[in-house]
mmCIF file with all atom_site columns, C-alpha atoms and ligand atoms in Angstrom:
data_model
loop_
_atom_site.group_PDB
_atom_site.id
_atom_site.type_symbol
_atom_site.label_atom_id
_atom_site.label_alt_id
_atom_site.label_comp_id
_atom_site.label_asym_id
_atom_site.label_entity_id
_atom_site.label_seq_id
_atom_site.pdbx_PDB_ins_code
_atom_site.Cartn_x
_atom_site.Cartn_y
_atom_site.Cartn_z
_atom_site.occupancy
_atom_site.B_iso_or_equiv
_atom_site.pdbx_formal_charge
_atom_site.auth_seq_id
_atom_site.auth_comp_id
_atom_site.auth_asym_id
_atom_site.auth_atom_id
_atom_site.pdbx_PDB_model_num
ATOM   1   C CA . UNK C 1 1   ? 86.533  94.806  94.000  1.00 53.00 ? 13  UNK C CA 1
ATOM   2   C CA . UNK C 1 2   ? 89.484  97.414  92.613  1.00 64.00 ? 14  UNK C CA 1
ATOM   3   C CA . UNK C 1 3   ? 90.755  95.031  89.724  1.00 73.00 ? 15  UNK C CA 1
ATOM   4   C CA . UNK C 1 4   ? 91.048  95.034  86.636  1.00 83.00 ? 16  UNK C CA 1
ATOM   5   C CA . UNK C 1 5   ? 92.109  91.554  84.754  1.00 92.00 ? 17  UNK C CA 1
ATOM   6   C CA . UNK C 1 6   ? 95.185  92.931  81.717  1.00 95.00 ? 18  UNK C CA 1
ATOM   7   C CA . UNK C 1 7   ? 95.532  89.390  80.713  1.00 94.00 ? 19  UNK C CA 1
ATOM   8   C CA . UNK C 1 8   ? 94.345  90.719  77.604  1.00 93.00 ? 20  UNK C CA 1
ATOM   9   C CA . UNK C 1 9   ? 95.402  93.946  77.107  1.00 93.00 ? 21  UNK C CA 1
ATOM   10  C CA . UNK C 1 10  ? 99.755  92.205  77.349  1.00 94.00 ? 22  UNK C CA 1
ATOM   11  C CA . UNK C 1 11  ? 98.649  90.482  74.102  1.00 92.00 ? 23  UNK C CA 1
ATOM   12  C CA . UNK C 1 12  ? 98.762  93.636  72.739  1.00 92.00 ? 24  UNK C CA 1
ATOM   13  C CA . UNK C 1 13  ? 101.707 95.162  73.900  1.00 94.00 ? 25  UNK C CA 1
ATOM   14  C CA . UNK C 1 14  ? 103.539 92.851  71.747  1.00 91.00 ? 26  UNK C CA 1
ATOM   15  C CA . UNK C 1 15  ? 107.339 95.336  72.065  1.00 93.00 ? 27  UNK C CA 1
ATOM   16  C CA . UNK C 1 16  ? 109.219 91.861  70.979  1.00 93.00 ? 28  UNK C CA 1
ATOM   17  C CA . UNK C 1 17  ? 106.838 90.359  68.420  1.00 91.00 ? 29  UNK C CA 1
ATOM   18  C CA . UNK C 1 18  ? 108.782 88.690  66.403  1.00 93.00 ? 30  UNK C CA 1
ATOM   19  C CA . UNK C 1 19  ? 112.333 88.137  68.736  1.00 95.00 ? 31  UNK C CA 1
ATOM   20  C CA . UNK C 1 20  ? 112.643 84.679  69.533  1.00 96.00 ? 32  UNK C CA 1
ATOM   21  C CA . UNK C 1 21  ? 114.173 85.256  73.755  1.00 97.00 ? 33  UNK C CA 1
ATOM   22  C CA . UNK C 1 22  ? 113.087 88.173  75.388  1.00 98.00 ? 34  UNK C CA 1
ATOM   23  C CA . UNK C 1 23  ? 115.034 90.244  78.303  1.00 98.00 ? 35  UNK C CA 1
ATOM   24  C CA . UNK C 1 24  ? 113.059 89.764  81.317  1.00 98.00 ? 36  UNK C CA 1
ATOM   25  C CA . UNK C 1 25  ? 113.557 91.928  84.625  1.00 98.00 ? 37  UNK C CA 1
ATOM   26  C CA . UNK C 1 26  ? 112.264 91.333  88.155  1.00 98.00 ? 38  UNK C CA 1
ATOM   27  C CA . UNK C 1 27  ? 112.309 93.803  90.872  1.00 98.00 ? 39  UNK C CA 1
ATOM   28  C CA . UNK C 1 28  ? 109.676 91.846  92.965  1.00 98.00 ? 40  UNK C CA 1
ATOM   29  C CA . UNK C 1 29  ? 108.548 88.406  93.234  1.00 98.00 ? 41  UNK C CA 1
ATOM   30  C CA . UNK C 1 30  ? 109.859 88.023  90.130  1.00 98.00 ? 42  UNK C CA 1
ATOM   31  C CA . UNK C 1 31  ? 113.264 87.852  91.817  1.00 98.00 ? 43  UNK C CA 1
ATOM   32  C CA . UNK C 1 32  ? 112.697 85.301  93.871  1.00 97.00 ? 44  UNK C CA 1
ATOM   33  C CA . UNK C 1 33  ? 110.090 83.552  92.710  1.00 97.00 ? 45  UNK C CA 1
ATOM   34  C CA . UNK C 1 34  ? 111.422 82.519  89.451  1.00 97.00 ? 46  UNK C CA 1
ATOM   35  C CA . UNK C 1 35  ? 108.317 79.159  88.254  1.00 96.00 ? 47  UNK C CA 1
ATOM   36  C CA . UNK C 1 36  ? 108.583 80.039  84.956  1.00 97.00 ? 48  UNK C CA 1
ATOM   37  C CA . UNK C 1 37  ? 111.211 78.183  82.332  1.00 97.00 ? 49  UNK C CA 1
ATOM   38  C CA . UNK C 1 38  ? 114.146 80.933  81.208  1.00 98.00 ? 50  UNK C CA 1
ATOM   39  C CA . UNK C 1 39  ? 116.855 80.218  79.259  1.00 98.00 ? 51  UNK C CA 1
ATOM   40  C CA . UNK C 1 40  ? 119.631 82.139  81.656  1.00 96.00 ? 52  UNK C CA 1
ATOM   41  C CA . UNK C 1 41  ? 118.998 84.639  84.671  1.00 96.00 ? 53  UNK C CA 1
ATOM   42  C CA . UNK C 1 42  ? 121.511 87.047  84.843  1.00 94.00 ? 54  UNK C CA 1
ATOM   43  C CA . UNK C 1 43  ? 121.104 90.847  87.577  1.00 94.00 ? 55  UNK C CA 1
ATOM   44  C CA . UNK C 1 44  ? 120.955 93.654  86.803  1.00 95.00 ? 56  UNK C CA 1
ATOM   45  C CA . UNK C 1 45  ? 119.147 97.659  86.454  1.00 96.00 ? 57  UNK C CA 1
ATOM   46  C CA . UNK C 1 46  ? 116.970 100.047 85.252  1.00 98.00 ? 58  UNK C CA 1
ATOM   47  C CA . UNK C 1 47  ? 117.827 103.652 86.062  1.00 97.00 ? 59  UNK C CA 1
ATOM   48  C CA . UNK C 1 48  ? 115.140 106.184 86.583  1.00 98.00 ? 60  UNK C CA 1
ATOM   49  C CA . UNK C 1 49  ? 113.533 103.634 88.623  1.00 98.00 ? 61  UNK C CA 1
ATOM   50  C CA . UNK C 1 50  ? 112.427 102.287 92.939  1.00 98.00 ? 62  UNK C CA 1
ATOM   51  C CA . UNK C 1 51  ? 110.106 100.201 93.854  1.00 98.00 ? 63  UNK C CA 1
ATOM   52  C CA . UNK C 1 52  ? 107.737 100.263 95.920  1.00 98.00 ? 64  UNK C CA 1
ATOM   53  C CA . UNK C 1 53  ? 105.185 98.310  97.589  1.00 98.00 ? 65  UNK C CA 1
ATOM   54  C CA . UNK C 1 54  ? 101.776 100.215 96.916  1.00 98.00 ? 66  UNK C CA 1
ATOM   55  C CA . UNK C 1 55  ? 100.216 97.941  95.055  1.00 98.00 ? 67  UNK C CA 1
ATOM   56  C CA . UNK C 1 56  ? 97.561  96.242  96.376  1.00 97.00 ? 68  UNK C CA 1
ATOM   57  C CA . UNK C 1 57  ? 97.878  92.191  95.742  1.00 96.00 ? 69  UNK C CA 1
ATOM   58  C CA . UNK C 1 58  ? 93.559  90.713  96.056  1.00 94.00 ? 70  UNK C CA 1
ATOM   59  C CA . UNK C 1 59  ? 94.610  87.955  94.177  1.00 92.00 ? 71  UNK C CA 1
ATOM   60  C CA . UNK C 1 60  ? 98.392  86.223  95.472  1.00 95.00 ? 72  UNK C CA 1
ATOM   61  C CA . UNK C 1 61  ? 99.610  88.137  98.650  1.00 96.00 ? 73  UNK C CA 1
ATOM   62  C CA . UNK C 1 62  ? 95.421  89.312  99.734  1.00 95.00 ? 74  UNK C CA 1
ATOM   63  C CA . UNK C 1 63  ? 91.823  88.616  99.877  1.00 95.00 ? 75  UNK C CA 1
ATOM   64  C CA . UNK C 1 64  ? 89.706  91.418  97.963  1.00 93.00 ? 76  UNK C CA 1
ATOM   65  C CA . UNK C 1 65  ? 88.318  91.669  101.528 1.00 94.00 ? 77  UNK C CA 1
ATOM   66  C CA . UNK C 1 66  ? 91.514  91.907  103.156 1.00 95.00 ? 78  UNK C CA 1
ATOM   67  C CA . UNK C 1 67  ? 94.123  93.872  100.096 1.00 96.00 ? 79  UNK C CA 1
ATOM   68  C CA . UNK C 1 68  ? 97.632  92.622  100.570 1.00 98.00 ? 80  UNK C CA 1
ATOM   69  C CA . UNK C 1 69  ? 100.906 95.461  99.638  1.00 98.00 ? 81  UNK C CA 1
ATOM   70  C CA . UNK C 1 70  ? 103.070 94.258  96.700  1.00 98.00 ? 82  UNK C CA 1
ATOM   71  C CA . UNK C 1 71  ? 106.044 96.220  94.389  1.00 98.00 ? 83  UNK C CA 1
ATOM   72  C CA . UNK C 1 72  ? 105.771 97.594  91.375  1.00 98.00 ? 84  UNK C CA 1
ATOM   73  C CA . UNK C 1 73  ? 107.844 101.531 90.809  1.00 98.00 ? 85  UNK C CA 1
ATOM   74  C CA . UNK C 1 74  ? 107.335 104.577 90.365  1.00 98.00 ? 86  UNK C CA 1
ATOM   75  C CA . UNK C 1 75  ? 109.245 106.955 88.175  1.00 97.00 ? 87  UNK C CA 1
ATOM   76  C CA . UNK C 1 76  ? 112.212 108.610 90.370  1.00 97.00 ? 88  UNK C CA 1
ATOM   77  C CA . UNK C 1 77  ? 114.867 109.947 87.315  1.00 97.00 ? 89  UNK C CA 1
ATOM   78  C CA . UNK C 1 78  ? 118.540 109.316 88.555  1.00 94.00 ? 90  UNK C CA 1
ATOM   79  C CA . UNK C 1 79  ? 117.389 106.348 91.355  1.00 96.00 ? 91  UNK C CA 1
ATOM   80  C CA . UNK C 1 80  ? 119.139 103.238 90.528  1.00 96.00 ? 92  UNK C CA 1
ATOM   81  C CA . UNK C 1 81  ? 116.366 99.646  90.830  1.00 98.00 ? 93  UNK C CA 1
ATOM   82  C CA . UNK C 1 82  ? 118.420 96.124  90.951  1.00 97.00 ? 94  UNK C CA 1
ATOM   83  C CA . UNK C 1 83  ? 116.373 92.908  90.243  1.00 97.00 ? 95  UNK C CA 1
ATOM   84  C CA . UNK C 1 84  ? 117.026 89.858  87.945  1.00 97.00 ? 96  UNK C CA 1
ATOM   85  C CA . UNK C 1 85  ? 116.672 89.750  84.833  1.00 97.00 ? 97  UNK C CA 1
ATOM   86  C CA . UNK C 1 86  ? 115.619 86.205  82.735  1.00 98.00 ? 98  UNK C CA 1
ATOM   87  C CA . UNK C 1 87  ? 116.141 85.169  79.189  1.00 98.00 ? 99  UNK C CA 1
ATOM   88  C CA . UNK C 1 88  ? 112.367 83.660  77.658  1.00 98.00 ? 100 UNK C CA 1
ATOM   89  C CA . UNK C 1 89  ? 111.536 82.445  75.298  1.00 98.00 ? 101 UNK C CA 1
ATOM   90  C CA . UNK C 1 90  ? 108.109 84.654  73.809  1.00 96.00 ? 102 UNK C CA 1
ATOM   91  C CA . UNK C 1 91  ? 105.698 81.592  75.258  1.00 96.00 ? 103 UNK C CA 1
ATOM   92  C CA . UNK C 1 92  ? 105.932 82.783  78.544  1.00 97.00 ? 104 UNK C CA 1
ATOM   93  C CA . UNK C 1 93  ? 104.730 85.505  78.668  1.00 97.00 ? 105 UNK C CA 1
ATOM   94  C CA . UNK C 1 94  ? 101.132 84.540  78.587  1.00 96.00 ? 106 UNK C CA 1
ATOM   95  C CA . UNK C 1 95  ? 101.616 82.295  82.370  1.00 97.00 ? 107 UNK C CA 1
ATOM   96  C CA . UNK C 1 96  ? 103.375 85.448  83.469  1.00 97.00 ? 108 UNK C CA 1
ATOM   97  C CA . UNK C 1 97  ? 100.134 87.683  82.217  1.00 97.00 ? 109 UNK C CA 1
ATOM   98  C CA . UNK C 1 98  ? 98.018  85.523  84.349  1.00 95.00 ? 110 UNK C CA 1
ATOM   99  C CA . UNK C 1 99  ? 100.038 85.651  86.863  1.00 96.00 ? 111 UNK C CA 1
ATOM   100 C CA . UNK C 1 100 ? 100.749 90.105  86.769  1.00 95.00 ? 112 UNK C CA 1
ATOM   101 C CA . UNK C 1 101 ? 97.252  90.302  85.288  1.00 93.00 ? 113 UNK C CA 1
ATOM   102 C CA . UNK C 1 102 ? 96.162  92.709  88.849  1.00 94.00 ? 114 UNK C CA 1
ATOM   103 C CA . UNK C 1 103 ? 96.923  96.010  87.578  1.00 95.00 ? 115 UNK C CA 1
ATOM   104 C CA . UNK C 1 104 ? 100.147 94.364  85.373  1.00 97.00 ? 116 UNK C CA 1
ATOM   105 C CA . UNK C 1 105 ? 101.480 95.830  82.276  1.00 97.00 ? 117 UNK C CA 1
ATOM   106 C CA . UNK C 1 106 ? 104.485 95.315  80.011  1.00 98.00 ? 118 UNK C CA 1
ATOM   107 C CA . UNK C 1 107 ? 106.563 98.008  79.149  1.00 98.00 ? 119 UNK C CA 1
ATOM   108 C CA . UNK C 1 108 ? 109.708 98.109  78.278  1.00 98.00 ? 120 UNK C CA 1
ATOM   109 C CA . UNK C 1 109 ? 112.865 99.639  79.439  1.00 98.00 ? 121 UNK C CA 1
ATOM   110 C CA . UNK C 1 110 ? 116.717 99.458  79.173  1.00 97.00 ? 122 UNK C CA 1
ATOM   111 C CA . UNK C 1 111 ? 118.078 97.159  81.263  1.00 97.00 ? 123 UNK C CA 1
ATOM   112 C CA . UNK C 1 112 ? 122.492 97.649  82.450  1.00 96.00 ? 124 UNK C CA 1
ATOM   113 C CA . UNK C 1 113 ? 123.397 94.158  83.219  1.00 94.00 ? 125 UNK C CA 1
ATOM   114 C CA . UNK C 1 114 ? 126.028 93.232  86.038  1.00 84.00 ? 126 UNK C CA 1
ATOM   115 C CA . UNK C 1 115 ? 129.230 91.452  85.863  1.00 80.00 ? 127 UNK C CA 1
ATOM   116 C CA . UNK C 1 116 ? 130.748 88.474  88.612  1.00 75.00 ? 128 UNK C CA 1
ATOM   117 C CA . UNK C 1 117 ? 132.695 91.650  89.729  1.00 78.00 ? 129 UNK C CA 1
ATOM   118 C CA . UNK C 1 118 ? 129.874 94.222  88.955  1.00 71.00 ? 130 UNK C CA 1
ATOM   119 C CA . UNK C 1 119 ? 131.150 95.711  86.389  1.00 77.00 ? 131 UNK C CA 1
ATOM   120 C CA . UNK C 1 120 ? 128.548 97.075  84.404  1.00 75.00 ? 132 UNK C CA 1
ATOM   121 C CA . UNK C 1 121 ? 128.748 94.443  81.497  1.00 80.00 ? 133 UNK C CA 1
ATOM   122 C CA . UNK C 1 122 ? 125.721 94.963  78.716  1.00 92.00 ? 134 UNK C CA 1
ATOM   123 C CA . UNK C 1 123 ? 123.101 96.513  77.853  1.00 94.00 ? 135 UNK C CA 1
ATOM   124 C CA . UNK C 1 124 ? 119.144 95.370  76.538  1.00 96.00 ? 136 UNK C CA 1
ATOM   125 C CA . UNK C 1 125 ? 116.286 96.241  76.098  1.00 97.00 ? 137 UNK C CA 1
ATOM   126 C CA . UNK C 1 126 ? 113.937 94.525  78.211  1.00 98.00 ? 138 UNK C CA 1
ATOM   127 C CA . UNK C 1 127 ? 110.038 94.042  79.187  1.00 98.00 ? 139 UNK C CA 1
ATOM   128 C CA . UNK C 1 128 ? 108.790 94.630  83.029  1.00 98.00 ? 140 UNK C CA 1
ATOM   129 C CA . UNK C 1 129 ? 105.327 93.861  84.098  1.00 98.00 ? 141 UNK C CA 1
ATOM   130 C CA . UNK C 1 130 ? 104.472 97.300  86.356  1.00 98.00 ? 142 UNK C CA 1
ATOM   131 C CA . UNK C 1 131 ? 101.408 98.657  87.406  1.00 98.00 ? 143 UNK C CA 1
ATOM   132 C CA . UNK C 1 132 ? 101.275 102.420 87.299  1.00 95.00 ? 144 UNK C CA 1
ATOM   133 C CA . UNK C 1 133 ? 98.942  104.705 89.461  1.00 96.00 ? 145 UNK C CA 1
ATOM   134 C CA . UNK C 1 134 ? 96.052  104.792 88.132  1.00 94.00 ? 146 UNK C CA 1
ATOM   135 C CA . UNK C 1 135 ? 95.525  101.204 88.002  1.00 95.00 ? 147 UNK C CA 1
ATOM   136 C CA . UNK C 1 136 ? 92.213  99.693  89.992  1.00 94.00 ? 148 UNK C CA 1
ATOM   137 C CA . UNK C 1 137 ? 94.845  97.626  92.805  1.00 95.00 ? 149 UNK C CA 1
ATOM   138 C CA . UNK C 1 138 ? 97.698  100.586 93.006  1.00 97.00 ? 150 UNK C CA 1
ATOM   139 C CA . UNK C 1 139 ? 97.162  101.962 97.102  1.00 97.00 ? 151 UNK C CA 1
ATOM   140 C CA . UNK C 1 140 ? 100.513 104.844 96.995  1.00 98.00 ? 152 UNK C CA 1
ATOM   141 C CA . UNK C 1 141 ? 102.456 105.387 98.955  1.00 98.00 ? 153 UNK C CA 1
ATOM   142 C CA . UNK C 1 142 ? 101.211 105.642 103.159 1.00 98.00 ? 154 UNK C CA 1
ATOM   143 C CA . UNK C 1 143 ? 103.407 105.657 106.253 1.00 98.00 ? 155 UNK C CA 1
ATOM   144 C CA . UNK C 1 144 ? 105.581 103.419 106.913 1.00 97.00 ? 156 UNK C CA 1
ATOM   145 C CA . UNK C 1 145 ? 104.841 101.928 109.468 1.00 96.00 ? 157 UNK C CA 1
ATOM   146 C CA . UNK C 1 146 ? 101.289 101.689 107.962 1.00 97.00 ? 158 UNK C CA 1
ATOM   147 C CA . UNK C 1 147 ? 102.565 99.927  105.307 1.00 98.00 ? 159 UNK C CA 1
ATOM   148 C CA . UNK C 1 148 ? 104.414 97.400  107.099 1.00 98.00 ? 160 UNK C CA 1
ATOM   149 C CA . UNK C 1 149 ? 101.075 96.448  109.231 1.00 97.00 ? 161 UNK C CA 1
ATOM   150 C CA . UNK C 1 150 ? 99.418  95.934  106.759 1.00 98.00 ? 162 UNK C CA 1
ATOM   151 C CA . UNK C 1 151 ? 101.963 93.164  104.582 1.00 98.00 ? 163 UNK C CA 1
ATOM   152 C CA . UNK C 1 152 ? 102.547 91.629  108.113 1.00 97.00 ? 164 UNK C CA 1
ATOM   153 C CA . UNK C 1 153 ? 98.760  90.741  108.732 1.00 97.00 ? 165 UNK C CA 1
ATOM   154 C CA . UNK C 1 154 ? 97.476  89.785  104.590 1.00 98.00 ? 166 UNK C CA 1
ATOM   155 C CA . UNK C 1 155 ? 96.835  86.970  103.159 1.00 97.00 ? 167 UNK C CA 1
ATOM   156 C CA . UNK C 1 156 ? 95.815  85.652  100.116 1.00 97.00 ? 168 UNK C CA 1
ATOM   157 C CA . UNK C 1 157 ? 95.866  82.294  97.956  1.00 95.00 ? 169 UNK C CA 1
ATOM   158 C CA . UNK C 1 158 ? 100.617 83.084  97.698  1.00 94.00 ? 170 UNK C CA 1
ATOM   159 C CA . UNK C 1 159 ? 100.798 82.578  101.739 1.00 97.00 ? 171 UNK C CA 1
ATOM   160 C CA . UNK C 1 160 ? 101.404 85.136  103.907 1.00 98.00 ? 172 UNK C CA 1
ATOM   161 C CA . UNK C 1 161 ? 102.130 88.778  102.401 1.00 98.00 ? 173 UNK C CA 1
ATOM   162 C CA . UNK C 1 162 ? 104.522 89.033  104.848 1.00 98.00 ? 174 UNK C CA 1
ATOM   163 C CA . UNK C 1 163 ? 107.036 85.911  103.068 1.00 98.00 ? 175 UNK C CA 1
ATOM   164 C CA . UNK C 1 164 ? 107.436 88.376  99.903  1.00 98.00 ? 176 UNK C CA 1
ATOM   165 C CA . UNK C 1 165 ? 108.101 90.865  101.567 1.00 98.00 ? 177 UNK C CA 1
ATOM   166 C CA . UNK C 1 166 ? 110.953 89.385  103.752 1.00 98.00 ? 178 UNK C CA 1
ATOM   167 C CA . UNK C 1 167 ? 112.177 87.346  100.526 1.00 98.00 ? 179 UNK C CA 1
ATOM   168 C CA . UNK C 1 168 ? 112.369 89.538  98.182  1.00 98.00 ? 180 UNK C CA 1
ATOM   169 C CA . UNK C 1 169 ? 114.078 91.830  100.904 1.00 98.00 ? 181 UNK C CA 1
ATOM   170 C CA . UNK C 1 170 ? 117.045 88.149  101.062 1.00 98.00 ? 182 UNK C CA 1
ATOM   171 C CA . UNK C 1 171 ? 117.186 88.027  97.639  1.00 98.00 ? 183 UNK C CA 1
ATOM   172 C CA . UNK C 1 172 ? 117.708 91.563  97.495  1.00 98.00 ? 184 UNK C CA 1
ATOM   173 C CA . UNK C 1 173 ? 120.798 91.088  100.421 1.00 97.00 ? 185 UNK C CA 1
ATOM   174 C CA . UNK C 1 174 ? 121.800 88.067  98.455  1.00 96.00 ? 186 UNK C CA 1
ATOM   175 C CA . UNK C 1 175 ? 122.203 89.879  94.756  1.00 94.00 ? 187 UNK C CA 1
ATOM   176 C CA . UNK C 1 176 ? 124.221 92.501  97.408  1.00 93.00 ? 188 UNK C CA 1
ATOM   177 C CA . UNK C 1 177 ? 122.346 95.780  97.352  1.00 94.00 ? 189 UNK C CA 1
ATOM   178 C CA . UNK C 1 178 ? 120.483 98.301  99.185  1.00 92.00 ? 190 UNK C CA 1
ATOM   179 C CA . UNK C 1 179 ? 117.531 99.259  98.995  1.00 97.00 ? 191 UNK C CA 1
ATOM   180 C CA . UNK C 1 180 ? 115.974 101.395 101.643 1.00 97.00 ? 192 UNK C CA 1
ATOM   181 C CA . UNK C 1 181 ? 112.592 101.378 101.637 1.00 98.00 ? 193 UNK C CA 1
ATOM   182 C CA . UNK C 1 182 ? 112.155 97.341  101.598 1.00 98.00 ? 194 UNK C CA 1
ATOM   183 C CA . UNK C 1 183 ? 114.737 96.689  103.689 1.00 98.00 ? 195 UNK C CA 1
ATOM   184 C CA . UNK C 1 184 ? 113.406 99.766  106.270 1.00 98.00 ? 196 UNK C CA 1
ATOM   185 C CA . UNK C 1 185 ? 109.522 97.868  106.145 1.00 98.00 ? 197 UNK C CA 1
ATOM   186 C CA . UNK C 1 186 ? 111.064 94.693  106.657 1.00 98.00 ? 198 UNK C CA 1
ATOM   187 C CA . UNK C 1 187 ? 113.009 95.822  110.245 1.00 97.00 ? 199 UNK C CA 1
ATOM   188 C CA . UNK C 1 188 ? 109.762 96.789  110.724 1.00 96.00 ? 200 UNK C CA 1
ATOM   189 C CA . UNK C 1 189 ? 108.165 93.488  110.045 1.00 93.00 ? 201 UNK C CA 1
ATOM   190 C CA . UNK C 1 190 ? 110.864 91.596  112.033 1.00 86.00 ? 202 UNK C CA 1
ATOM   191 C CA . UNK C 1 191 ? 110.420 95.005  115.530 1.00 79.00 ? 203 UNK C CA 1
ATOM   192 C CA . UNK C 1 192 ? 107.425 97.179  114.864 1.00 71.00 ? 204 UNK C CA 1
ATOM   193 C CA . UNK C 1 193 ? 106.851 100.444 116.142 1.00 64.00 ? 205 UNK C CA 1
HETATM 194 C C1 . LIG N 2 .   ? 108.204 91.605  89.467  1.00 80.87 ? 314 LIG N C1 1
HETATM 195 O O1 . LIG N 2 .   ? 108.960 91.195  90.816  1.00 80.87 ? 314 LIG N O1 1
HETATM 196 O O2 . LIG N 2 .   ? 108.552 91.767  88.420  1.00 80.87 ? 314 LIG N O2 1
HETATM 197 C C2 . LIG N 2 .   ? 106.629 92.365  88.971  1.00 80.87 ? 314 LIG N C2 1
HETATM 198 C C3 . LIG N 2 .   ? 105.745 92.560  90.163  1.00 80.87 ? 314 LIG N C3 1
HETATM 199 C C4 . LIG N 2 .   ? 105.686 91.267  91.036  1.00 80.87 ? 314 LIG N C4 1
HETATM 200 O O3 . LIG N 2 .   ? 105.446 90.008  89.976  1.00 80.87 ? 314 LIG N O3 1
HETATM 201 O O4 . LIG N 2 .   ? 105.749 90.873  92.119  1.00 80.87 ? 314 LIG N O4 1
#
């Protein structure tokens, strides 16, 4: 079973120790499934990262026998990745660590916030949950049709894998942003090639 529980590792990744609040940047399910308390949320982006359905999910959107695929970030200089930033209190990190335990590690990244008019409003250091290619659940690249097929057929305790993808595509549309990888996968689910 290709799993690594990152909960304990993340407890040591205290990049914002002593802070009374922390900006968490969500780029995947954390955009559309905010099942945690937050003080405020704002559309934001990070640079140098691209969103990809390259992480396996054995615990939420698939099973150990038939893993699903969920979002992670890969390094992509010059690329902008839009998402949602949440200002949270430090006690929210423990349940987030559990939710993200299948391979995701806390990382510190610079965030840029957008104003209502879409202009750059301000910047801050924030936290992301990142599944790097050296984690055991990492699946990596595959032909788009294969990724879409896997997503269309995987189910896990959190529900069908397709809901993760389609909810993310919808949330990105609502944010007024484009993501060629996500939209192409969503399109494949509707009309498989
Ligand atoms: C995120 O959404 O920021 C991390 C990956 C996920 O939980 O889907």
